[in-house]
Amino acid sequence: MIYNGAKAKIYLKYKGSIEDISKVISKGMILPEFYFETDEEYPHNVTSNCEALGFSIWLNKLTDENDFNYILEIETNLSLEESFNDLLCDLSPWLAKYVSEICGIETFVNI
Amino acid sequence: MLAPEWVATYQSLKRGTYLSDLGGDLKQTGVNIKNAAIADWNYTTKTPIVQQLKDRGNQLVQPQTLEQAVTMYIGSKIPNNIGTRDNLLRVSTVKVVKTELSRLQNTFDNLVESDLISKYKALDPKLKYGYTGSFKTGVVGNTSKPTFGNPINLEKFDIDFWIESDVLYKKFGPNLRADPQFRKVLAETPGFEGLKPNKEGFSIKFKPNN
């Protein structure tokens, strides 16, 4: 199977702020610093983003009731049709392993 | 040039007294703003650029232009009735920013039609789209930002584009999306040099239908 793009979505367990966890992930995965954006619309939720190697990378905080309280997603840019048609290679297991071993953060994948 | 109503509206919005200031003049003010906006739009889009440059040159050498400059300078040096000093240059700045912003919005609208929206319409022909934030209004309206209430800084700005579509929202979710192809188009378009780099400058947010 040949893919024209890839994606991943993993859940993270981390006691600390989104700024702190973003630094851990940036260092471990050798990424540029995440930047933080507040939604233009109320309630102005904070999301953090960065881009590397043609991927968009999103880090968001889930509600505190969740055992795994952060979600990290990546997806190749320029993959609009492939994404729409669910034709992206799912790298979630690999990403979970990488973040767990290199960043030292407990991860969870929903397959 | 923009009518004084725009400046008054901006000042009222910044003070947070917009609705009360409108009072009984609401209807007339609305009509004035609409007329000014239409006149400004018609002038910007229908007057040849050479003529616009001549008009601007004529305006610069008029005595009232010098008077305005002197008044603004003196006004900025005199304490006002609350003990601070007004930055009267702000009035002039708002006018210039609004005019330049209108021009950029016009260019942007054309680029969206020619270089962006068709690929998304191919996935959902019924989608709606637009943009919000300071690039739309001219003023930072996000209360969580330290620059709230300030005019847009065209030397460092972003464009918050949105696409309203149940189909695309279900597929792509709420994350802000990059569009590197369109970003490249913007980066190569004169006037957009102040757009922030990467997704900080241009992002797309998918929203469900209302």
GROMACS .gro file of C-alpha atoms in nm:
model
  321
    1MET     CA    1   0.000   0.000   0.000
    2ILE     CA    2   0.135   0.341  -0.095
    3TYR     CA    3   0.013   0.636   0.110
    4ASN     CA    4   0.006   1.001   0.014
    5GLY     CA    5   0.013   1.119   0.370
    6ALA     CA    6   0.002   1.016   0.732
    7LYS     CA    7  -0.170   1.099   1.057
    8ALA     CA    8  -0.165   1.004   1.425
    9LYS     CA    9  -0.371   1.073   1.734
   10ILE     CA   10  -0.258   0.978   2.083
   11TYR     CA   11  -0.367   1.058   2.436
   12LEU     CA   12  -0.121   1.164   2.704
   13LYS     CA   13  -0.124   1.154   3.083
   14TYR     CA   14   0.060   1.455   3.222
   15LYS     CA   15   0.035   1.653   3.545
   16GLY     CA   16   0.125   2.004   3.442
   17SER     CA   17   0.030   2.289   3.214
   18ILE     CA   18  -0.002   2.275   2.838
   19GLU     CA   19   0.301   2.502   2.815
   20ASP     CA   20   0.507   2.256   3.018
   21ILE     CA   21   0.407   1.946   2.825
   22SER     CA   22   0.463   2.126   2.494
   23LYS     CA   23   0.824   2.191   2.596
   24VAL     CA   24   0.876   1.826   2.686
   25ILE     CA   25   0.738   1.712   2.351
   26SER     CA   26   0.930   1.976   2.155
   27LYS     CA   27   1.256   1.870   2.315
   28GLY     CA   28   1.195   1.498   2.279
   29MET     CA   29   1.075   1.509   1.921
   30ILE     CA   30   1.315   1.785   1.815
   31LEU     CA   31   1.036   2.019   1.711
   32PRO     CA   32   1.017   2.397   1.688
   33GLU     CA   33   0.846   2.556   1.986
   34PHE     CA   34   0.470   2.525   1.995
   35TYR     CA   35   0.282   2.852   1.969
   36PHE     CA   36  -0.038   2.913   2.155
   37GLU     CA   37  -0.349   3.047   1.991
   38THR     CA   38  -0.668   3.159   2.157
   39ASP     CA   39  -0.985   3.090   1.966
   40GLU     CA   40  -1.138   3.403   1.816
   41GLU     CA   41  -1.476   3.290   1.941
   42TYR     CA   42  -1.595   3.260   2.299
   43PRO     CA   43  -1.487   3.089   2.525
   44HIS     CA   44  -1.150   3.157   2.361
   45ASN     CA   45  -1.004   2.811   2.420
   46VAL     CA   46  -0.627   2.784   2.401
   47THR     CA   47  -0.479   2.549   2.143
   48SER     CA   48  -0.116   2.492   2.066
   49ASN     CA   49   0.030   2.421   1.727
   50CYS     CA   50   0.351   2.378   1.543
   51GLU     CA   51   0.465   2.254   1.204
   52ALA     CA   52   0.760   2.032   1.113
   53LEU     CA   53   0.858   1.817   0.819
   54GLY     CA   54   0.535   1.906   0.638
   55PHE     CA   55   0.320   1.793   0.929
   56SER     CA   56   0.073   2.001   1.127
   57ILE     CA   57   0.101   1.917   1.496
   58TRP     CA   58  -0.172   1.997   1.748
   59LEU     CA   59  -0.161   1.967   2.125
   60ASN     CA   60  -0.482   2.022   2.318
   61LYS     CA   61  -0.588   1.986   2.679
   62LEU     CA   62  -0.887   1.771   2.758
   63THR     CA   63  -1.101   1.815   3.066
   64ASP     CA   64  -0.944   1.714   3.395
   65GLU     CA   65  -1.192   1.429   3.437
   66ASN     CA   66  -1.004   1.237   3.168
   67ASP     CA   67  -0.735   1.002   3.293
   68PHE     CA   68  -0.532   1.085   2.984
   69ASN     CA   69  -0.576   1.460   2.985
   70TYR     CA   70  -0.393   1.576   2.672
   71ILE     CA   71  -0.431   1.485   2.307
   72LEU     CA   72  -0.151   1.506   2.052
   73GLU     CA   73  -0.241   1.490   1.683
   74ILE     CA   74  -0.027   1.508   1.372
   75GLU     CA   75  -0.121   1.508   1.005
   76THR     CA   76   0.061   1.574   0.683
   77ASN     CA   77  -0.018   1.899   0.507
   78LEU     CA   78  -0.121   1.891   0.141
   79SER     CA   79  -0.325   1.577   0.211
   80LEU     CA   80  -0.671   1.726   0.193
   81GLU     CA   81  -0.836   1.466  -0.029
   82GLU     CA   82  -0.655   1.176   0.133
   83SER     CA   83  -0.762   1.296   0.475
   84PHE     CA   84  -1.119   1.346   0.360
   85ASN     CA   85  -1.130   0.995   0.214
   86ASP     CA   86  -0.956   0.829   0.511
   87LEU     CA   87  -0.653   0.732   0.301
   88LEU     CA   88  -0.383   0.848   0.540
   89CYS     CA   89  -0.139   0.602   0.695
   90ASP     CA   90  -0.212   0.584   1.068
   91LEU     CA   91   0.111   0.627   1.265
   92SER     CA   92  -0.058   0.640   1.605
   93PRO     CA   93   0.109   0.327   1.751
   94TRP     CA   94   0.451   0.450   1.644
   95LEU     CA   95   0.389   0.801   1.782
   96ALA     CA   96   0.267   0.662   2.114
   97LYS     CA   97   0.578   0.448   2.144
   98TYR     CA   98   0.808   0.735   2.051
   99VAL     CA   99   0.654   0.987   2.294
  100SER     CA  100   0.645   0.727   2.569
  101GLU     CA  101   1.006   0.616   2.533
  102ILE     CA  102   1.174   0.943   2.437
  103CYS     CA  103   0.963   1.202   2.618
  104GLY     CA  104   0.883   0.987   2.918
  105ILE     CA  105   0.509   1.057   2.901
  106GLU     CA  106   0.252   0.782   2.945
  107THR     CA  107   0.050   0.744   2.626
  108PHE     CA  108  -0.266   0.577   2.507
  109VAL     CA  109  -0.389   0.493   2.158
  110ASN     CA  110  -0.751   0.433   2.067
  111ILE     CA  111  -0.746   0.186   1.779
  112MET     CA  112  -1.087   5.828   0.292
  113LEU     CA  113  -1.319   5.711   0.567
  114ALA     CA  114  -1.597   5.917   0.718
  115PRO     CA  115  -1.570   6.040   1.080
  116GLU     CA  116  -1.842   5.791   1.173
  117TRP     CA  117  -1.588   5.512   1.142
  118VAL     CA  118  -1.355   5.682   1.384
  119ALA     CA  119  -1.639   5.753   1.630
  120THR     CA  120  -1.754   5.393   1.606
  121TYR     CA  121  -1.406   5.267   1.675
  122GLN     CA  122  -1.366   5.497   1.974
  123SER     CA  123  -1.703   5.393   2.118
  124LEU     CA  124  -1.621   5.028   2.076
  125LYS     CA  125  -1.288   5.077   2.249
  126ARG     CA  126  -1.453   5.261   2.540
  127GLY     CA  127  -1.716   4.990   2.566
  128THR     CA  128  -1.996   5.245   2.536
  129TYR     CA  129  -2.093   5.177   2.179
  130LEU     CA  130  -2.457   5.086   2.240
  131SER     CA  131  -2.528   5.367   2.486
  132ASP     CA  132  -2.356   5.621   2.262
  133LEU     CA  133  -2.574   5.521   1.976
  134GLY     CA  134  -2.890   5.607   2.168
  135GLY     CA  135  -3.150   5.784   1.958
  136ASP     CA  136  -2.902   5.841   1.678
  137LEU     CA  137  -2.879   5.471   1.605
  138LYS     CA  138  -3.077   5.476   1.285
  139GLN     CA  139  -2.910   5.784   1.138
  140THR     CA  140  -2.565   5.665   1.237
  141GLY     CA  141  -2.629   5.331   1.075
  142VAL     CA  142  -2.734   5.501   0.753
  143ASN     CA  143  -2.428   5.726   0.762
  144ILE     CA  144  -2.194   5.434   0.818
  145LYS     CA  145  -2.354   5.235   0.537
  146ASN     CA  146  -2.330   5.531   0.298
  147ALA     CA  147  -1.969   5.597   0.395
  148ALA     CA  148  -1.879   5.231   0.352
  149ILE     CA  149  -2.042   5.219   0.007
  150ALA     CA  150  -1.874   5.542  -0.099
  151ASP     CA  151  -1.537   5.420   0.026
  152TRP     CA  152  -1.581   5.087  -0.150
  153ASN     CA  153  -1.685   5.250  -0.476
  154TYR     CA  154  -1.394   5.492  -0.467
  155THR     CA  155  -1.138   5.223  -0.388
  156THR     CA  156  -1.262   4.974  -0.644
  157LYS     CA  157  -1.379   5.198  -0.931
  158THR     CA  158  -1.141   5.493  -0.932
  159PRO     CA  159  -0.827   5.434  -1.141
  160ILE     CA  160  -0.519   5.400  -0.924
  161VAL     CA  161  -0.350   5.695  -1.099
  162GLN     CA  162  -0.645   5.916  -1.006
  163GLN     CA  163  -0.636   5.789  -0.648
  164LEU     CA  164  -0.268   5.883  -0.628
  165LYS     CA  165  -0.344   6.231  -0.767
  166ASP     CA  166  -0.624   6.273  -0.515
  167ARG     CA  167  -0.395   6.171  -0.233
  168GLY     CA  168  -0.131   6.419  -0.353
  169ASN     CA  169  -0.385   6.700  -0.371
  170GLN     CA  170  -0.504   6.618  -0.024
  171LEU     CA  171  -0.153   6.629   0.119
  172VAL     CA  172  -0.090   6.988  -0.001
  173GLN     CA  173  -0.420   7.124   0.125
  174PRO     CA  174  -0.394   7.373   0.418
  175GLN     CA  175  -0.632   7.169   0.633
  176THR     CA  176  -0.394   6.872   0.617
  177LEU     CA  177  -0.119   7.081   0.775
  178GLU     CA  178  -0.371   7.214   1.024
  179GLN     CA  179  -0.472   6.864   1.121
  180ALA     CA  180  -0.110   6.764   1.170
  181VAL     CA  181  -0.038   7.065   1.388
  182THR     CA  182  -0.358   7.011   1.587
  183MET     CA  183  -0.274   6.650   1.648
  184TYR     CA  184   0.077   6.736   1.760
  185ILE     CA  185  -0.041   7.007   1.999
  186GLY     CA  186  -0.327   6.792   2.122
  187SER     CA  187  -0.091   6.512   2.207
  188LYS     CA  188   0.104   6.750   2.432
  189ILE     CA  189  -0.193   6.889   2.627
  190PRO     CA  190  -0.332   6.691   2.922
  191ASN     CA  191  -0.698   6.600   2.877
  192ASN     CA  192  -0.974   6.619   3.137
  193ILE     CA  193  -0.878   6.289   3.301
  194GLY     CA  194  -0.519   6.388   3.353
  195THR     CA  195  -0.359   6.185   3.073
  196ARG     CA  196  -0.250   6.287   2.728
  197ASP     CA  197  -0.441   6.177   2.423
  198ASN     CA  198  -0.255   6.017   2.140
  199LEU     CA  199  -0.437   6.217   1.875
  200LEU     CA  200  -0.227   6.059   1.606
  201ARG     CA  201  -0.441   5.752   1.666
  202VAL     CA  202  -0.730   5.910   1.474
  203SER     CA  203  -0.513   5.954   1.169
  204THR     CA  204  -0.362   5.609   1.213
  205VAL     CA  205  -0.704   5.449   1.218
  206LYS     CA  206  -0.797   5.619   0.892
  207VAL     CA  207  -0.481   5.502   0.717
  208VAL     CA  208  -0.508   5.148   0.855
  209LYS     CA  209  -0.873   5.122   0.752
  210THR     CA  210  -0.798   5.231   0.397
  211GLU     CA  211  -0.505   4.992   0.362
  212LEU     CA  212  -0.705   4.714   0.526
  213SER     CA  213  -0.991   4.760   0.280
  214ARG     CA  214  -0.745   4.723  -0.005
  215LEU     CA  215  -0.594   4.407   0.147
  216GLN     CA  216  -0.938   4.259   0.213
  217ASN     CA  217  -1.033   4.317  -0.148
  218THR     CA  218  -0.716   4.145  -0.269
  219PHE     CA  219  -0.764   3.863  -0.020
  220ASP     CA  220  -1.126   3.804  -0.129
  221ASN     CA  221  -1.011   3.768  -0.488
  222LEU     CA  222  -0.730   3.528  -0.393
  223VAL     CA  223  -0.969   3.312  -0.191
  224GLU     CA  224  -1.190   3.278  -0.498
  225SER     CA  225  -0.905   3.205  -0.738
  226ASP     CA  226  -0.665   2.998  -0.525
  227LEU     CA  227  -0.831   2.854  -0.216
  228ILE     CA  228  -1.196   2.777  -0.188
  229SER     CA  229  -1.257   2.561  -0.497
  230LYS     CA  230  -1.078   2.256  -0.354
  231TYR     CA  231  -1.292   2.270  -0.042
  232LYS     CA  232  -1.609   2.326  -0.244
  233ALA     CA  233  -1.521   2.011  -0.436
  234LEU     CA  234  -1.566   1.825  -0.106
  235ASP     CA  235  -1.877   2.018   0.002
  236PRO     CA  236  -2.041   2.249  -0.253
  237LYS     CA  237  -2.276   2.385   0.013
  238LEU     CA  238  -2.007   2.520   0.244
  239LYS     CA  239  -2.000   2.878   0.364
  240TYR     CA  240  -1.681   3.066   0.434
  241GLY     CA  241  -1.540   3.391   0.559
  242TYR     CA  242  -1.292   3.531   0.803
  243THR     CA  243  -1.304   3.689   1.143
  244GLY     CA  244  -1.076   3.871   1.383
  245SER     CA  245  -0.889   4.195   1.336
  246PHE     CA  246  -0.833   4.138   0.964
  247LYS     CA  247  -1.211   4.148   0.929
  248THR     CA  248  -1.297   4.432   1.168
  249GLY     CA  249  -0.978   4.636   1.182
  250VAL     CA  250  -0.968   4.608   1.560
  251VAL     CA  251  -0.848   4.329   1.790
  252GLY     CA  252  -1.172   4.200   1.940
  253ASN     CA  253  -1.047   3.896   2.127
  254THR     CA  254  -1.073   3.991   2.495
  255SER     CA  255  -0.814   3.732   2.594
  256LYS     CA  256  -0.540   3.907   2.394
  257PRO     CA  257  -0.326   4.180   2.550
  258THR     CA  258  -0.378   4.386   2.234
  259PHE     CA  259  -0.756   4.385   2.275
  260GLY     CA  260  -0.908   4.706   2.141
  261ASN     CA  261  -0.603   4.806   1.939
  262PRO     CA  262  -0.620   4.866   1.563
  263ILE     CA  263  -0.480   4.584   1.350
  264ASN     CA  264  -0.104   4.598   1.311
  265LEU     CA  265  -0.048   4.547   0.939
  266GLU     CA  266   0.321   4.489   1.000
  267LYS     CA  267   0.236   4.175   1.198
  268PHE     CA  268  -0.107   4.027   1.153
  269ASP     CA  269  -0.292   3.703   1.094
  270ILE     CA  270  -0.600   3.595   0.905
  271ASP     CA  271  -0.851   3.373   1.082
  272PHE     CA  272  -1.035   3.200   0.801
  273TRP     CA  273  -1.336   2.978   0.867
  274ILE     CA  274  -1.533   2.728   0.666
  275GLU     CA  275  -1.879   2.633   0.783
  276SER     CA  276  -1.969   2.282   0.679
  277ASP     CA  277  -2.105   1.984   0.871
  278VAL     CA  278  -1.939   1.750   0.621
  279LEU     CA  279  -1.591   1.900   0.655
  280TYR     CA  280  -1.619   1.957   1.029
  281LYS     CA  281  -1.698   1.589   1.077
  282LYS     CA  282  -1.390   1.492   0.875
  283PHE     CA  283  -1.136   1.750   0.983
  284GLY     CA  284  -1.252   1.847   1.333
  285PRO     CA  285  -1.197   2.180   1.509
  286ASN     CA  286  -0.817   2.200   1.489
  287LEU     CA  287  -0.678   2.500   1.305
  288ARG     CA  288  -0.558   2.380   0.966
  289ALA     CA  289  -0.271   2.500   0.755
  290ASP     CA  290  -0.292   2.546   0.379
  291PRO     CA  291   0.069   2.577   0.263
  292GLN     CA  292  -0.026   2.630  -0.102
  293PHE     CA  293  -0.247   2.929  -0.027
  294ARG     CA  294   0.003   3.054   0.230
  295LYS     CA  295   0.262   3.058  -0.047
  296VAL     CA  296   0.026   3.259  -0.267
  297LEU     CA  297  -0.027   3.515   0.011
  298ALA     CA  298   0.346   3.535   0.083
  299GLU     CA  299   0.409   3.626  -0.280
  300THR     CA  300   0.134   3.891  -0.291
  301PRO     CA  301   0.239   4.255  -0.238
  302GLY     CA  302   0.079   4.402   0.074
  303PHE     CA  303   0.089   4.078   0.273
  304GLU     CA  304   0.450   4.112   0.385
  305GLY     CA  305   0.325   4.168   0.740
  306LEU     CA  306   0.143   3.835   0.755
  307LYS     CA  307   0.289   3.622   1.034
  308PRO     CA  308   0.485   3.316   0.916
  309ASN     CA  309   0.350   2.962   0.902
  310LYS     CA  310   0.009   2.873   1.042
  311GLU     CA  311   0.032   3.166   1.279
  312GLY     CA  312  -0.036   3.385   0.977
  313PHE     CA  313  -0.308   3.196   0.796
  314SER     CA  314  -0.520   2.917   0.936
  315ILE     CA  315  -0.851   2.757   0.855
  316LYS     CA  316  -1.104   2.659   1.117
  317PHE     CA  317  -1.389   2.427   1.028
  318LYS     CA  318  -1.719   2.492   1.198
  319PRO     CA  319  -2.046   2.299   1.198
  320ASN     CA  320  -2.347   2.455   1.031
  321ASN     CA  321  -2.555   2.675   1.258
   0.00000   0.00000   0.00000
